XYZ file of C-alpha atoms in Angstrom:
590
model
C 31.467 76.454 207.231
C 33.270 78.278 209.412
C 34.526 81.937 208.784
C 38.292 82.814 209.110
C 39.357 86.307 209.613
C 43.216 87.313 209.293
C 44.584 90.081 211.441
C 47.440 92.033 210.210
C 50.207 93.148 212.285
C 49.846 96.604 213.434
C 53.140 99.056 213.066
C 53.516 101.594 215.913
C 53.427 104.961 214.698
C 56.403 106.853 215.450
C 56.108 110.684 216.003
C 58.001 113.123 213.880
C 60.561 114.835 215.900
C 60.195 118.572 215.436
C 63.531 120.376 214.855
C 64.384 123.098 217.115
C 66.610 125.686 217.601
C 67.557 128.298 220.111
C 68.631 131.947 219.668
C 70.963 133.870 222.348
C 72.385 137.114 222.539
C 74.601 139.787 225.060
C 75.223 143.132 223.967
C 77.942 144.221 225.945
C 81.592 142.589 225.280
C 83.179 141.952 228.648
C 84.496 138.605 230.229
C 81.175 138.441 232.135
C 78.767 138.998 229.483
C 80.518 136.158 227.486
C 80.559 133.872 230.487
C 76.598 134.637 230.253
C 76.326 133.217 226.216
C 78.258 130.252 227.192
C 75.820 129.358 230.078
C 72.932 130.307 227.486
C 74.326 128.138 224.382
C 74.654 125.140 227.011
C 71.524 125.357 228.552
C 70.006 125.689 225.271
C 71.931 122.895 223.964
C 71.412 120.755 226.641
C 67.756 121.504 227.241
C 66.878 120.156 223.380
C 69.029 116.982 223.129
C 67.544 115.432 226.213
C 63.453 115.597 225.192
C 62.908 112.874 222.898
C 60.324 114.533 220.889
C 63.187 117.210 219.838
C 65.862 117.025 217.270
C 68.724 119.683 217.576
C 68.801 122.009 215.154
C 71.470 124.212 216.637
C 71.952 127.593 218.888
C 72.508 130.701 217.402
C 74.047 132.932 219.776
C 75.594 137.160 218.790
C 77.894 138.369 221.079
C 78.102 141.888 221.527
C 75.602 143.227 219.357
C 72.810 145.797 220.517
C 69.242 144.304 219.593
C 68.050 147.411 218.083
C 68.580 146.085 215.253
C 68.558 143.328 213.260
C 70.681 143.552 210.077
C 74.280 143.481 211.936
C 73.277 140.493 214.110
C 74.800 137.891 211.849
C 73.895 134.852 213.747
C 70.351 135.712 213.799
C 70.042 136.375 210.118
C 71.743 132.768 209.683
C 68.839 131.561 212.203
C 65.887 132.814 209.922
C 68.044 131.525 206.698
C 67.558 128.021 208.330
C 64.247 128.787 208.869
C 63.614 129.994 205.442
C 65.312 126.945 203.960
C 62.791 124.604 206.368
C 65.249 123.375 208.677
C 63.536 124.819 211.980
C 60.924 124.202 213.788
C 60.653 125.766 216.844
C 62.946 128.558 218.071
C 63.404 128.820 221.860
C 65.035 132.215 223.386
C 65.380 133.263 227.135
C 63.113 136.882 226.880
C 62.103 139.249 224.599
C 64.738 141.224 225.293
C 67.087 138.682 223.674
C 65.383 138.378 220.398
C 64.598 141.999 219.665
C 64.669 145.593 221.772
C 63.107 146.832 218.214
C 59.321 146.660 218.265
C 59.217 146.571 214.611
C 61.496 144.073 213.860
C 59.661 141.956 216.534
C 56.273 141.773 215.135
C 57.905 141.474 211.808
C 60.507 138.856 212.112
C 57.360 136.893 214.485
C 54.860 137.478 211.458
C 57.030 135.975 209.111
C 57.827 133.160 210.864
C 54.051 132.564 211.900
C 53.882 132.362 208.261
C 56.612 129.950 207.500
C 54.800 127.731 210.587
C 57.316 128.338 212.770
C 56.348 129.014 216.421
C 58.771 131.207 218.654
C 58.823 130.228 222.553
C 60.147 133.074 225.155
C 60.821 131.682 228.434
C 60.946 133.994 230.462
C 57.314 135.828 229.721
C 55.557 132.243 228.837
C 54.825 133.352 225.680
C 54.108 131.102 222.565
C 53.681 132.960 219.176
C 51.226 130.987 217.591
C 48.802 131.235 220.478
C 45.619 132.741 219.974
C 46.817 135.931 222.461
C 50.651 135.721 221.534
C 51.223 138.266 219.043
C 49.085 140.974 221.191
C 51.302 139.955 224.389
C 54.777 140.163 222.345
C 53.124 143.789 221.038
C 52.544 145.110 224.739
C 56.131 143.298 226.157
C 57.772 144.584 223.350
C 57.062 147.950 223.651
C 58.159 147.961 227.185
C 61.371 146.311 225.816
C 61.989 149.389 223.480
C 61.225 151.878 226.365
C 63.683 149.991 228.481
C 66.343 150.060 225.829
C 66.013 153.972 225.290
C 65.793 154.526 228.939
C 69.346 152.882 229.153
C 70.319 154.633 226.441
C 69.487 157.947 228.136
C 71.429 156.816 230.900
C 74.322 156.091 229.172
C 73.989 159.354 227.508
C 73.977 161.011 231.112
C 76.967 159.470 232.100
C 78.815 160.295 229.034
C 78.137 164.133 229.430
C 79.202 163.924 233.272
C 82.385 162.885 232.141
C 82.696 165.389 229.287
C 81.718 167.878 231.833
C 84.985 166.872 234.052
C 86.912 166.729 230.681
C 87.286 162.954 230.394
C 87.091 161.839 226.699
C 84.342 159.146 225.926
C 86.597 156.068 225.166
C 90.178 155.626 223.752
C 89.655 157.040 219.910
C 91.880 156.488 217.375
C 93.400 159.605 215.687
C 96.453 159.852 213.004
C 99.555 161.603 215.073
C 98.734 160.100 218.000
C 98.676 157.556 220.258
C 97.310 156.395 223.296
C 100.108 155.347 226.489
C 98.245 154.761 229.523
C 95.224 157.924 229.338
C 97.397 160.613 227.391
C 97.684 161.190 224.189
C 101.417 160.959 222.533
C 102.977 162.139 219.714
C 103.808 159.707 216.895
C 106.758 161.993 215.162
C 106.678 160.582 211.566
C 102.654 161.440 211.488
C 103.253 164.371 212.832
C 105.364 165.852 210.043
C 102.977 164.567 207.696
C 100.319 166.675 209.381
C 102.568 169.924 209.687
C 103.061 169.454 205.906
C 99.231 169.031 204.662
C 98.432 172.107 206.884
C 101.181 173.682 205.161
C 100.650 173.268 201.716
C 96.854 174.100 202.195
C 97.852 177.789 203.055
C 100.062 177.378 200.245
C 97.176 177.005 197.957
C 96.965 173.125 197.494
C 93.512 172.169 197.353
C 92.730 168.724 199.595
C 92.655 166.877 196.352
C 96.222 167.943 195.381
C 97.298 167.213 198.987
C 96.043 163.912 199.018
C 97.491 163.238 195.478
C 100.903 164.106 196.632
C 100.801 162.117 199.711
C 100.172 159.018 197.347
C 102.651 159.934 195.470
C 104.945 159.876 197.881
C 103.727 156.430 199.022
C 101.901 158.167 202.081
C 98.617 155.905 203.321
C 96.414 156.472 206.004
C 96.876 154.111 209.218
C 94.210 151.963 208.146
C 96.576 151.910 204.670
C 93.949 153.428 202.817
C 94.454 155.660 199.826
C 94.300 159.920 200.883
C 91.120 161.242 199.235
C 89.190 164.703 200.064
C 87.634 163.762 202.809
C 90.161 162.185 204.951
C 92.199 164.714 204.143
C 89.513 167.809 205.141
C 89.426 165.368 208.686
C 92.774 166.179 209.194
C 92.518 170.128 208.633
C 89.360 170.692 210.696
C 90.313 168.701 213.448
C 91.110 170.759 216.737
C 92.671 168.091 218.407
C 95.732 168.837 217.104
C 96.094 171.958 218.533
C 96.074 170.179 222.051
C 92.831 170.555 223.197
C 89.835 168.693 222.847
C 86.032 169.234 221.781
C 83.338 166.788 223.191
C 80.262 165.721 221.585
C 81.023 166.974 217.964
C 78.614 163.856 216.932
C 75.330 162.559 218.864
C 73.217 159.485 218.197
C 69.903 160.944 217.185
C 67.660 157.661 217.884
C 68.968 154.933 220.118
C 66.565 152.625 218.426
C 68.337 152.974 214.677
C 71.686 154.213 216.307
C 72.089 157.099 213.806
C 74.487 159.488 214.101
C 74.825 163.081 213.125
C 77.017 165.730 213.272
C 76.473 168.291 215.919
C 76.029 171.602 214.374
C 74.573 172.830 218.011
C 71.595 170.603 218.516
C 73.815 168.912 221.751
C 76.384 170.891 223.820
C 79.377 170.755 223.493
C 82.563 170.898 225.674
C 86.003 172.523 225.136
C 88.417 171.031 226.940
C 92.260 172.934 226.987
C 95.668 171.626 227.218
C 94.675 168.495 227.610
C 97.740 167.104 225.830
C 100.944 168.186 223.383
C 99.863 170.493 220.220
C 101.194 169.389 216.788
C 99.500 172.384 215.143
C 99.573 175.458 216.743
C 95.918 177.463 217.991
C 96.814 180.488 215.300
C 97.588 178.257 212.171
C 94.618 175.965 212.958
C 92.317 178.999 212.900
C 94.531 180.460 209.554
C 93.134 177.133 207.796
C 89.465 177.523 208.765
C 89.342 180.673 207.417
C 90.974 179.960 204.333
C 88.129 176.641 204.663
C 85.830 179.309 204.592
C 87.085 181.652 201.856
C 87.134 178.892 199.390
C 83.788 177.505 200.537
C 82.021 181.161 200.033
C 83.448 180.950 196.238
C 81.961 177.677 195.573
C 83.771 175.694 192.651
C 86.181 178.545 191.953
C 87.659 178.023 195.493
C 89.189 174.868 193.916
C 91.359 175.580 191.950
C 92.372 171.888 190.978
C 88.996 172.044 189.343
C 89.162 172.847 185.375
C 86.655 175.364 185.362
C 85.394 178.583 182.844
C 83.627 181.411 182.887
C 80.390 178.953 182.029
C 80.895 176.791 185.346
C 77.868 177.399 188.019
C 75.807 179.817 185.648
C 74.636 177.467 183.331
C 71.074 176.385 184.380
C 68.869 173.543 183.299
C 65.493 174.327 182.727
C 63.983 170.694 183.661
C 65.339 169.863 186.400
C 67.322 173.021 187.981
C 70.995 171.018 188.006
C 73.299 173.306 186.900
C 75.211 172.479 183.551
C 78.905 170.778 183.903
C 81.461 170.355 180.817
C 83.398 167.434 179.974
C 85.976 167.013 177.129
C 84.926 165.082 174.731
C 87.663 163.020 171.811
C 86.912 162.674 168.597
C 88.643 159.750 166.180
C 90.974 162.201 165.370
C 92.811 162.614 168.610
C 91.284 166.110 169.122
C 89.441 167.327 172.061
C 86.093 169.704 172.263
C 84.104 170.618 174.740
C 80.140 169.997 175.512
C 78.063 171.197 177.927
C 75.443 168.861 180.264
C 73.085 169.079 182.692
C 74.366 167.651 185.911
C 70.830 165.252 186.122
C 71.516 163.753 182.637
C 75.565 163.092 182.997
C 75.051 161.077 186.174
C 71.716 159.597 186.080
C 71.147 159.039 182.031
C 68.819 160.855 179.640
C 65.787 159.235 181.075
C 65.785 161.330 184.383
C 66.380 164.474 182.346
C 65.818 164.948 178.506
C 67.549 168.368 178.406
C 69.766 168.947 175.468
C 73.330 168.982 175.428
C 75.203 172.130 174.071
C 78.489 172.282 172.705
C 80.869 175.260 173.637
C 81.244 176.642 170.982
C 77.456 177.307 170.366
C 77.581 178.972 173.583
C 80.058 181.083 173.231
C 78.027 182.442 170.068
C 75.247 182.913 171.513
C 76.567 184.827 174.199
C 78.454 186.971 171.757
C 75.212 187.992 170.012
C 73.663 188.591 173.464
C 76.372 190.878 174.318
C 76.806 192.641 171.254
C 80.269 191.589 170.413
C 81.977 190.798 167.559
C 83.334 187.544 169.714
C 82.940 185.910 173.197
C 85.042 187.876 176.081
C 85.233 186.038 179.460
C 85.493 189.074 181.415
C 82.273 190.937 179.807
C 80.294 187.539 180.137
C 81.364 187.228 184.078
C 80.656 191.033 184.690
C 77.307 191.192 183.615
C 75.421 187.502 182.713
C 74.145 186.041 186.269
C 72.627 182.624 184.767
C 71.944 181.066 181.287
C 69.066 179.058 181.498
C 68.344 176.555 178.830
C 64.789 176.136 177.799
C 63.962 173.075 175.393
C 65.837 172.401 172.556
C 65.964 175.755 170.968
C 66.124 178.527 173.949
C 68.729 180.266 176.260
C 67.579 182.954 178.776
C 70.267 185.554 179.489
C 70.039 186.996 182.917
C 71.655 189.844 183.890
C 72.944 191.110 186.917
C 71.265 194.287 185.849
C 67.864 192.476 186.334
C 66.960 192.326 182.951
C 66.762 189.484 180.821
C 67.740 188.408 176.678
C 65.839 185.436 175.384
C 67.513 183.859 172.070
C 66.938 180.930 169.716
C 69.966 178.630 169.081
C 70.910 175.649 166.606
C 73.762 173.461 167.001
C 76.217 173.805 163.880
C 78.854 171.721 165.566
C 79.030 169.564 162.591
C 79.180 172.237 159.664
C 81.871 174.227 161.795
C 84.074 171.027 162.693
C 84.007 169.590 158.927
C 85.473 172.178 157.262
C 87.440 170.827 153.889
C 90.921 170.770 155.057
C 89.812 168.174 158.018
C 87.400 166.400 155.547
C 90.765 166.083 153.793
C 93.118 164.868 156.835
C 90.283 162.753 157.887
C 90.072 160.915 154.305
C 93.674 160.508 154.555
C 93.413 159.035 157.988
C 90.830 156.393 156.865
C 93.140 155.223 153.714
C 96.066 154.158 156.704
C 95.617 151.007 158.118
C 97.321 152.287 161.222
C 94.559 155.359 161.750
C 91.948 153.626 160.050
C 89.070 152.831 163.300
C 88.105 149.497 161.314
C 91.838 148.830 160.838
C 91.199 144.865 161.654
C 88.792 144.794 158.753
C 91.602 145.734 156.148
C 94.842 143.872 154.034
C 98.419 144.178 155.246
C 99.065 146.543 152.509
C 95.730 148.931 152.896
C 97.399 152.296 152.739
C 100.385 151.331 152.761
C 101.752 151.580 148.731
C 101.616 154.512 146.988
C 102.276 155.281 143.392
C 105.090 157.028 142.369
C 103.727 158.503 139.484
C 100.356 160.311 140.623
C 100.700 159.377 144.392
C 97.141 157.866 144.806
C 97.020 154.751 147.251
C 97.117 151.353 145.757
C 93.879 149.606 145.944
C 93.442 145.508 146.603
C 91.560 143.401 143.894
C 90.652 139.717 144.603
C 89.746 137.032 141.996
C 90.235 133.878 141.222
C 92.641 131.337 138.510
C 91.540 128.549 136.667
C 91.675 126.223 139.046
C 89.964 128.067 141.941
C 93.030 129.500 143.550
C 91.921 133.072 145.203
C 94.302 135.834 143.997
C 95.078 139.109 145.525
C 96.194 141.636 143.132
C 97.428 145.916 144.018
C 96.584 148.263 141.601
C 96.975 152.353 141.407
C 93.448 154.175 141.688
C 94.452 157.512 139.849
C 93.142 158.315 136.770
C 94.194 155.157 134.232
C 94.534 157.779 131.207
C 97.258 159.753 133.070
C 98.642 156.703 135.284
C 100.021 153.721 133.443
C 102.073 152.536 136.693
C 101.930 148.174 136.776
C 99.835 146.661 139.438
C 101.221 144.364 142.071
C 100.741 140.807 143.144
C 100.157 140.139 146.931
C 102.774 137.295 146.752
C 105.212 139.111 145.696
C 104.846 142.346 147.926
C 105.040 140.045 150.898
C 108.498 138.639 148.825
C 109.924 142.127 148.924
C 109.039 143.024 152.626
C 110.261 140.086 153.570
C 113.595 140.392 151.759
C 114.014 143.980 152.898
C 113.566 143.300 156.425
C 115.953 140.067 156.172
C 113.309 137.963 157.691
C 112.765 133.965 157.134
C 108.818 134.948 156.323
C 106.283 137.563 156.086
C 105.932 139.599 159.474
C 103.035 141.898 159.043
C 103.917 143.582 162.939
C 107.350 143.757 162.067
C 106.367 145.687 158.672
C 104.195 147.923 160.358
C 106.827 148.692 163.166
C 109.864 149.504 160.822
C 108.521 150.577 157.207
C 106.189 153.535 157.007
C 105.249 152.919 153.330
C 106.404 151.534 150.094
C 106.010 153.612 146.892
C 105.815 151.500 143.265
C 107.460 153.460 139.994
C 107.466 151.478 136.904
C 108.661 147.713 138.401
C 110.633 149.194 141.286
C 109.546 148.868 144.585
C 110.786 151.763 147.340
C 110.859 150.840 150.750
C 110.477 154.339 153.143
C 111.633 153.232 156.737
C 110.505 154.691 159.650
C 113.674 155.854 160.976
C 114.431 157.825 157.744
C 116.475 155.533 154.946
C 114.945 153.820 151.986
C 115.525 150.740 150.173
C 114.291 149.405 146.670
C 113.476 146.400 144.794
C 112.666 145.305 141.414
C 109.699 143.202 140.486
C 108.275 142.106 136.921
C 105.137 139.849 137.851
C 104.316 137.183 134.494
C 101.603 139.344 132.621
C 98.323 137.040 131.535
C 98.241 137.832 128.158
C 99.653 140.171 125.624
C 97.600 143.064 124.729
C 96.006 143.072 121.403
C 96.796 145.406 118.583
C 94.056 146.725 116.517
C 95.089 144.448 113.143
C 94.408 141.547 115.171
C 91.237 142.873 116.834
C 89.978 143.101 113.034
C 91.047 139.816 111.965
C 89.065 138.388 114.680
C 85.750 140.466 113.797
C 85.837 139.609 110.227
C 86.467 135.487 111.422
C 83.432 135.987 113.742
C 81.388 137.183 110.538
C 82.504 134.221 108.676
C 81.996 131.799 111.052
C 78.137 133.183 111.957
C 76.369 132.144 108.538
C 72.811 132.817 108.363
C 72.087 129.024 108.169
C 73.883 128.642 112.345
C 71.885 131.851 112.944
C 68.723 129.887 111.979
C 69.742 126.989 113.989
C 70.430 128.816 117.078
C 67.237 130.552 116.959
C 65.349 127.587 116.648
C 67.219 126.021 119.587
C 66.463 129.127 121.546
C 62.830 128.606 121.263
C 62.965 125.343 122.144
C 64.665 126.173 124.941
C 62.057 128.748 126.165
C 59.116 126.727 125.664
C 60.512 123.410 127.781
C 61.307 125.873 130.197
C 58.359 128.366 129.834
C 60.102 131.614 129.139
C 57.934 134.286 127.949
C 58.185 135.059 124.597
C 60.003 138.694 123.982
């Protein structure tokens, strides 16, 4: 028999296309250097789309961003998203150069994506990062990279300081009073009263908080139209510009790799350049502020005077962590303010990071009475001869004096015993009756506080129940004594009735009560509205009583029927059925 063999139809296998992207970059913005990204995005663009083996995954291109760093080149951060996400490849880019002048950020950006099985081609040095010698080549090339970026650096720093030398600014800055027209500086005439006056109220006394307060008060913002805080404000009074000349190289980048800057405090030279254009401030009052810059600085806080400080402020010590101690005012329900005193550490980074104890004023003022010898605490004898307090644990303050020696003493807080004496006990009670003081105000009835009895002046109290027929009831009733106090209670019903009546309104307003009537006192069945803006007005009630009281004939007719009607034979009966009761349901015998 002969054998028949079927052969299936074979599908060529297509290659996948690996995605790949390209990454250019200038750092210098000039018509040139753009010219140059344009050529590089189509080249790139072009170079991808025409091999078949390719699909284009985009070019990334930053223009005029220095490749020292990475963070700020936002087009290359998008490129390693899309790598991230799996979108990429292969990454093509012209040199080294272009990806990264940073070693650093080389190797790691190249790691990362070795990791992510990404390769990175550079043209220009024939390099391929997941090679066998690739990362030690982009190592060596790098470096030389880095060396070349600081040695233009250098140069750029050379050429800066020959023109500072001939007195030639670096750049076109922008400065508040002036403005550029052609390569002089100009007077702008509204900014430059507004300059005249800040220097002017500083010698006045006005510390750079209370300048910059009034300036936004006035509707005054900075050119940028930001608010005027301290420290644009100390910009303004320090800088010498405005007295017409110029100072070079008051700032100096300290590493061209991370580009940070510092102030020069005589690290760099620096040039003084005169008369270089017109003077809003003149040389004399310019130096009159930077003295008075220093004669506040020298006295620390106390140079400020829009600070609220005591004769506490800088001496108070903390014994963990060295921060000095600061006050703040603290509110109580009441409305009234005291004052505690905190270590710097704990206000602003939380008990955790230091477990020192607070200490109210107060306290301290004690103790340093005691320490002192006085009857009470005297500013002037505390600032004459305490240096520091230092507080030790939970218990301890450490007097040092100026005289060198030093008082240790124990202390306990009795903030609460000296703030709750009995007259505040009493205004706070009276508080917490109001519904209007009360803190848990939303928790009470409209009337909470509200009626008072005319005859002993306690507060009426609420009592709910229920009829008959399930209907809740709210009832008002007097809390003093009953066997001095006979005043009638109130229904709810009908002390909304009355409100609503007296205030002429269609129904019951609780806002509009609270806005208008201040309270409502009950005599007998007479209701007495006391309005807020000083009149009263009253209404009668009689609520339908539930039941007439009984008399003490009738409460001994009814005794004598109960007797009658419980024989001994129904008290038999009803003891039986009590027992039967139990033992069905198992009660315990008594």
């Amino acid at each position: 028999m002969k054998t028949v063999e079927k052969i299936e139809r074979k599908l060529p296998v297509l290659k996948t296309r690996k995605r790949v992207a390209a990454y250019a970059r200038v750092s210098m913005e000039s018509e040139r250097m753009q010219h140059s990204l344009s050529a590089q995005v189509s080249y790139y663009s072009a170079l991808i789309q025409k091999n078949p083996e390719w699909e284009y995954a985009g070019v990334f291109a930053d223009y005029g961003i220095s490749g020292t760093v990475t963070k700020k080149r936002d087009e290359f951060n998008r490129m390693l998203a899309e790598c991230e996400a799996g979108n990429i490849d292969i990454i093509l880019t012209k040199s080294i150069q272009r990806f990264a002048r940073n070693t650093v950020d080389l190797l790691n950006t190249v790691r990362h994506l070795k990791e992510l099985g990404i390769e990175v081609r550079f043209e220009k040095e024939n390099i391929n990062s997941l090679s066998g010698d690739g990362e030690l080549m982009l190592s060596i090339l790098a470096s030389f990279a880095q060396e070349e970026s600081r040695s233009i650096s250098e140069n750029v720093r050379w050429a800066t300081i020959k023109r500072f030398k001939q007195g030639i600014p670096n750049g076109k800055f922008t400065i508040f009073g002036y403005e550029w027209q052609d390569d002089k500086l100009v007077i702008v005439p509204d900014e430059a009263e507004i300059i005249r006056w800040m220097y002017a109220e500083y010698m006045k006394g006005a510390s750079r908080i209370e300048i910059g307060r009034a300036l936004m008060e006035r509707g005054i913002y900075t050119r940028q139209g930001k608010p005027w805080v301290d420290s644009n404000v100390k910009v303004i009074l320090t800088n010498i510009t405005y007295t017409g000349n110029m100072l070079f190289q008051k700032e100096y980048c300290e590493d061209p790799i991370t580009k940070h800057r510092r102030k020069n405090y005589g690290e760099m030279p620096q040039y003084f350049v005169e008369d270089t254009h017109e003077a809003i401030i003149p040389m004399d009052e310019w130096q009159a502020v930077q003295a008075e810059f220093k004669r506040r600085r020298d006295l620390g806080p106390f140079g400020n005077k829009s600070l609220k400080l005591s004769a506490f402020s800088t001496k108070i010590t903390c014994g963990c962590c060295g921060k000095h101690y600061r006050h703040s005012g603290k509110r109580n329900t009441a409305g009234e303010v005291y004052y505690v005193w905190t270590c710097q550490t704990k206000s602003q980074k939380g008990a955790s990071a230091c477990h020192s104890k607070n200490i109210p004023e107060k306290m301290l003022q004690n103790a340093t009475a005691e320490v002192l010898g006085l009857d009470e605490f005297d500013e002037d004898a505390f600032s004459q001869q305490i240096e520091e307090v230092i507080v030790i644990g939970d218990d301890t303050l450490t007097f040092r004096f100026y005289d060198g020696h030093e008082v240790t003493t124990k202390w306990q807080s009795t903030a609460k015993t000296d703030w709750w004496t009995d007259e505040r006990r009493k205004l706070w009670g009276e508080r917490h009756k109001r519904k209007d003081t009360n803190p848990n105000k939303h928790l009470f009835y409209e009337f909470t506080g509200f009626i008072k009895c005319g005859c002993c002046g306690a507060n009426y109290r609420c009592q709910s129940g229920k009829r008959k027929d399930g209907t809740p009831t709210r009832s008002w009733y007097c809390t003093g004594p009953k066997d001095q106090c006979h005043n009638p209670g109130i229904r709810d019903e009908t002390m909304k009735r009355l409100v609503t009546d007296v205030l002429g309104l269609d129904e019951f307003d609780e806002a509009a009560m609270d806005a208008q009537i201040e309270n409502a006192t009950i005599l007998d069945h007479t209701v007495t509205f006391h309005f807020r803006d000083g009149h009263t007005e009253s209404r009668d009630f009689l609520d339908k009583r539930h039941g007439t009281p009984w008399t003490e004939e009738r409460r001994e007719k009814a005794r004598e029927s109960m007797k009658a009607a419980w024989t001994d034979e129904r008290r038999e009966a009803m003891s039986e059925r009590i027992k039967k009761i139990r033992s069905e349901k198992k009660w315990p015998n008594p």
